[in-house]
Short mmCIF file of C-alpha atoms in Angstrom, two decimals:
data_model
loop_
_atom_site.label_atom_id
_atom_site.label_comp_id
_atom_site.label_asym_id
_atom_site.label_seq_id
_atom_site.Cartn_x
_atom_site.Cartn_y
_atom_site.Cartn_z
CA MET G 1 0.00 0.00 0.00
CA GLU G 2 1.31 3.43 -0.93
CA THR G 3 0.38 6.51 1.11
CA LEU G 4 0.49 9.91 -0.54
CA THR G 5 0.00 13.28 1.13
CA VAL G 6 -0.29 16.70 -0.52
CA ARG G 7 -0.29 19.88 1.62
CA ARG G 8 -1.27 23.42 0.72
CA VAL G 9 -2.09 26.65 2.52
CA ILE G 10 -4.92 28.54 0.85
CA ALA G 11 -5.41 32.19 1.83
CA ALA G 12 -9.10 31.85 2.64
CA PRO G 13 -11.26 31.07 5.69
CA ILE G 14 -11.47 27.42 6.76
CA VAL G 15 -15.24 27.23 6.15
CA ASP G 16 -14.84 28.40 2.55
CA VAL G 17 -11.94 26.03 1.83
CA PHE G 18 -13.75 23.05 3.38
CA ASP G 19 -16.94 23.78 1.43
CA TRP G 20 -15.06 24.16 -1.86
CA CYS G 21 -13.10 20.92 -1.39
CA ALA G 22 -16.07 18.89 -0.10
CA THR G 23 -18.11 19.92 -3.17
CA THR G 24 -16.23 17.81 -5.66
CA SER G 25 -18.08 19.19 -8.68
CA ASN G 26 -15.67 22.12 -8.16
CA TYR G 27 -12.80 19.83 -9.15
CA THR G 28 -13.71 20.27 -12.82
CA ARG G 29 -12.11 23.72 -12.56
CA SER G 30 -8.85 21.78 -12.81
CA PRO G 31 -7.97 20.80 -16.38
CA LEU G 32 -7.21 17.23 -15.20
CA VAL G 33 -10.72 16.56 -13.87
CA LEU G 34 -13.05 15.98 -16.80
CA ARG G 35 -16.26 15.25 -14.91
CA ALA G 36 -17.41 15.16 -11.30
CA ARG G 37 -20.92 14.68 -10.03
CA LEU G 38 -22.84 13.74 -6.94
CA ALA G 39 -24.64 10.44 -7.60
CA ARG G 40 -26.24 10.16 -4.14
CA GLN G 41 -26.60 12.78 -1.43
CA GLY G 42 -25.20 12.14 2.02
CA ALA G 43 -26.84 12.32 5.42
CA GLY G 44 -27.27 15.87 6.70
CA ALA G 45 -25.43 17.49 3.77
CA PRO G 46 -25.21 16.81 0.04
CA TYR G 47 -21.58 15.66 0.38
CA GLY G 48 -22.04 14.25 3.92
CA VAL G 49 -21.64 10.67 5.15
CA GLY G 50 -22.95 8.19 2.59
CA ALA G 51 -22.66 10.57 -0.37
CA VAL G 52 -21.56 8.85 -3.57
CA ARG G 53 -19.29 10.88 -5.84
CA LEU G 54 -18.40 9.96 -9.43
CA HIS G 55 -15.23 11.39 -10.97
CA THR G 56 -13.62 11.09 -14.35
CA TRP G 57 -10.05 12.35 -14.28
CA ALA G 58 -7.48 12.35 -17.05
CA ILE G 59 -5.95 9.35 -15.23
CA GLY G 60 -9.10 7.28 -14.62
CA TRP G 61 -12.63 6.86 -13.31
CA PHE G 62 -13.58 6.71 -9.60
CA ARG G 63 -16.72 5.91 -7.59
CA GLU G 64 -16.22 7.23 -4.07
CA ARG G 65 -18.30 7.10 -0.88
CA VAL G 66 -17.94 9.67 1.91
CA THR G 67 -17.34 7.79 5.17
CA ALA G 68 -16.82 10.67 7.62
CA TYR G 69 -17.86 14.32 7.41
CA ASN G 70 -16.90 16.84 10.11
CA PRO G 71 -17.19 20.38 8.71
CA PRO G 72 -15.07 22.44 8.57
CA TYR G 73 -12.25 20.19 9.82
CA ASP G 74 -12.17 16.96 7.81
CA PHE G 75 -13.88 14.38 5.69
CA ASP G 76 -12.93 10.84 4.68
CA TYR G 77 -13.88 8.82 1.63
CA THR G 78 -13.17 5.47 0.11
CA VAL G 79 -12.91 4.53 -3.54
CA GLU G 80 -15.44 1.73 -4.04
CA ARG G 81 -14.67 1.12 -7.70
CA CYS G 82 -12.23 2.60 -10.16
CA PHE G 83 -10.46 2.19 -13.45
CA PRO G 84 -7.62 1.48 -13.66
CA PRO G 85 -8.34 -1.00 -10.86
CA ALA G 86 -6.82 -0.20 -7.47
CA ARG G 87 -7.21 -1.13 -3.83
CA HIS G 88 -7.99 1.93 -1.75
CA GLU G 89 -7.81 2.07 2.03
CA LEU G 90 -8.03 5.76 2.81
CA GLY G 91 -8.97 9.10 1.37
CA ARG G 92 -8.92 12.04 3.76
CA MET G 93 -8.87 15.80 3.58
CA THR G 94 -8.17 17.79 6.74
CA PHE G 95 -8.41 21.54 7.22
CA ALA G 96 -6.75 23.69 9.88
CA GLU G 97 -6.62 27.43 10.46
CA VAL G 98 -3.02 28.63 10.16
CA ALA G 99 -1.27 31.95 9.69
CA GLY G 100 -2.12 33.05 6.18
CA GLY G 101 -5.29 31.00 5.74
CA THR G 102 -6.24 27.34 5.82
CA GLU G 103 -3.88 24.39 5.58
CA VAL G 104 -5.30 21.54 3.52
CA VAL G 105 -3.80 18.07 3.93
CA TRP G 106 -5.02 15.54 1.35
CA THR G 107 -4.01 11.94 2.03
CA THR G 108 -4.74 8.75 0.13
CA ALA G 109 -3.56 5.16 0.52
CA PHE G 110 -3.80 2.95 -2.55
CA ARG G 111 -2.26 0.14 -4.56
CA ALA G 112 -2.79 -0.65 -8.23
CA ARG G 113 -4.43 -4.05 -8.85
CA VAL G 114 -2.70 -4.89 -12.09
CA PRO G 115 0.31 -7.02 -13.03
CA PHE G 116 3.39 -5.49 -11.42
CA GLY G 117 1.05 -3.58 -9.09
CA ALA G 118 3.80 -2.33 -6.75
CA ALA G 119 5.77 -0.83 -9.63
CA VAL G 120 2.66 0.69 -11.21
CA THR G 121 1.67 2.13 -7.82
CA ARG G 122 5.06 3.82 -7.45
CA LEU G 123 4.74 5.26 -10.97
CA ALA G 124 1.19 6.46 -10.25
CA ARG G 125 2.20 8.28 -7.07
CA PRO G 126 3.63 11.45 -8.72
CA VAL G 127 0.77 11.53 -11.22
CA ILE G 128 -1.85 11.42 -8.45
CA ALA G 129 0.10 14.04 -6.47
CA HIS G 130 0.06 16.28 -9.55
CA VAL G 131 -3.72 15.88 -9.98
CA PHE G 132 -4.31 16.67 -6.28
CA ALA G 133 -2.06 19.74 -6.57
CA ARG G 134 -3.90 20.99 -9.66
CA ILE G 135 -7.25 20.60 -7.88
CA LEU G 136 -5.87 22.62 -4.96
CA ASP G 137 -4.55 25.20 -7.45
CA ALA G 138 -8.13 25.55 -8.72
CA ALA G 139 -9.42 25.90 -5.15
CA GLU G 140 -6.87 28.59 -4.40
CA ALA G 141 -7.71 30.50 -7.56
CA ALA G 142 -11.46 30.32 -6.92
CA LEU G 143 -11.23 31.26 -3.25
CA THR G 144 -8.70 34.06 -3.50
CA GLU G 145 -9.72 35.86 -6.70
CA ASP G 146 -12.12 38.16 -4.80
CA ARG G 147 -9.47 38.90 -2.16
CA ARG G 148 -6.75 40.12 -4.52
CA PRO G 149 -5.87 43.83 -4.21
#
């Protein structure tokens, strides 16, 4: 299993950053996310516990279920199905107020389920990190454009 973590400080209030990141239809503002939609609403909030999210990224297709939802501090999800096939144990985004805005920590644990899975997983790691970073770039742009002098 490979664990990957991407960190970013976004110069915006924690509530705004959490809401943007929890609403995964926003991810299409990144050029690497082709489609994102909410297939089933969660308990207590559209993207709350039990929500089913469908994503098509330049690197694959993912069906995810939200497993924990604690606004504005964190949410967890698991990938139930995906292509290319992978085993997924953890998806988590955490949010903390820091000097200069909100720190986002996005963590995932996965392993490709293909021949030579360990090698493919290691090759996939920088690609997934790049996609996560581009999504956070889009969040930063969306959340800070009104705050620019």
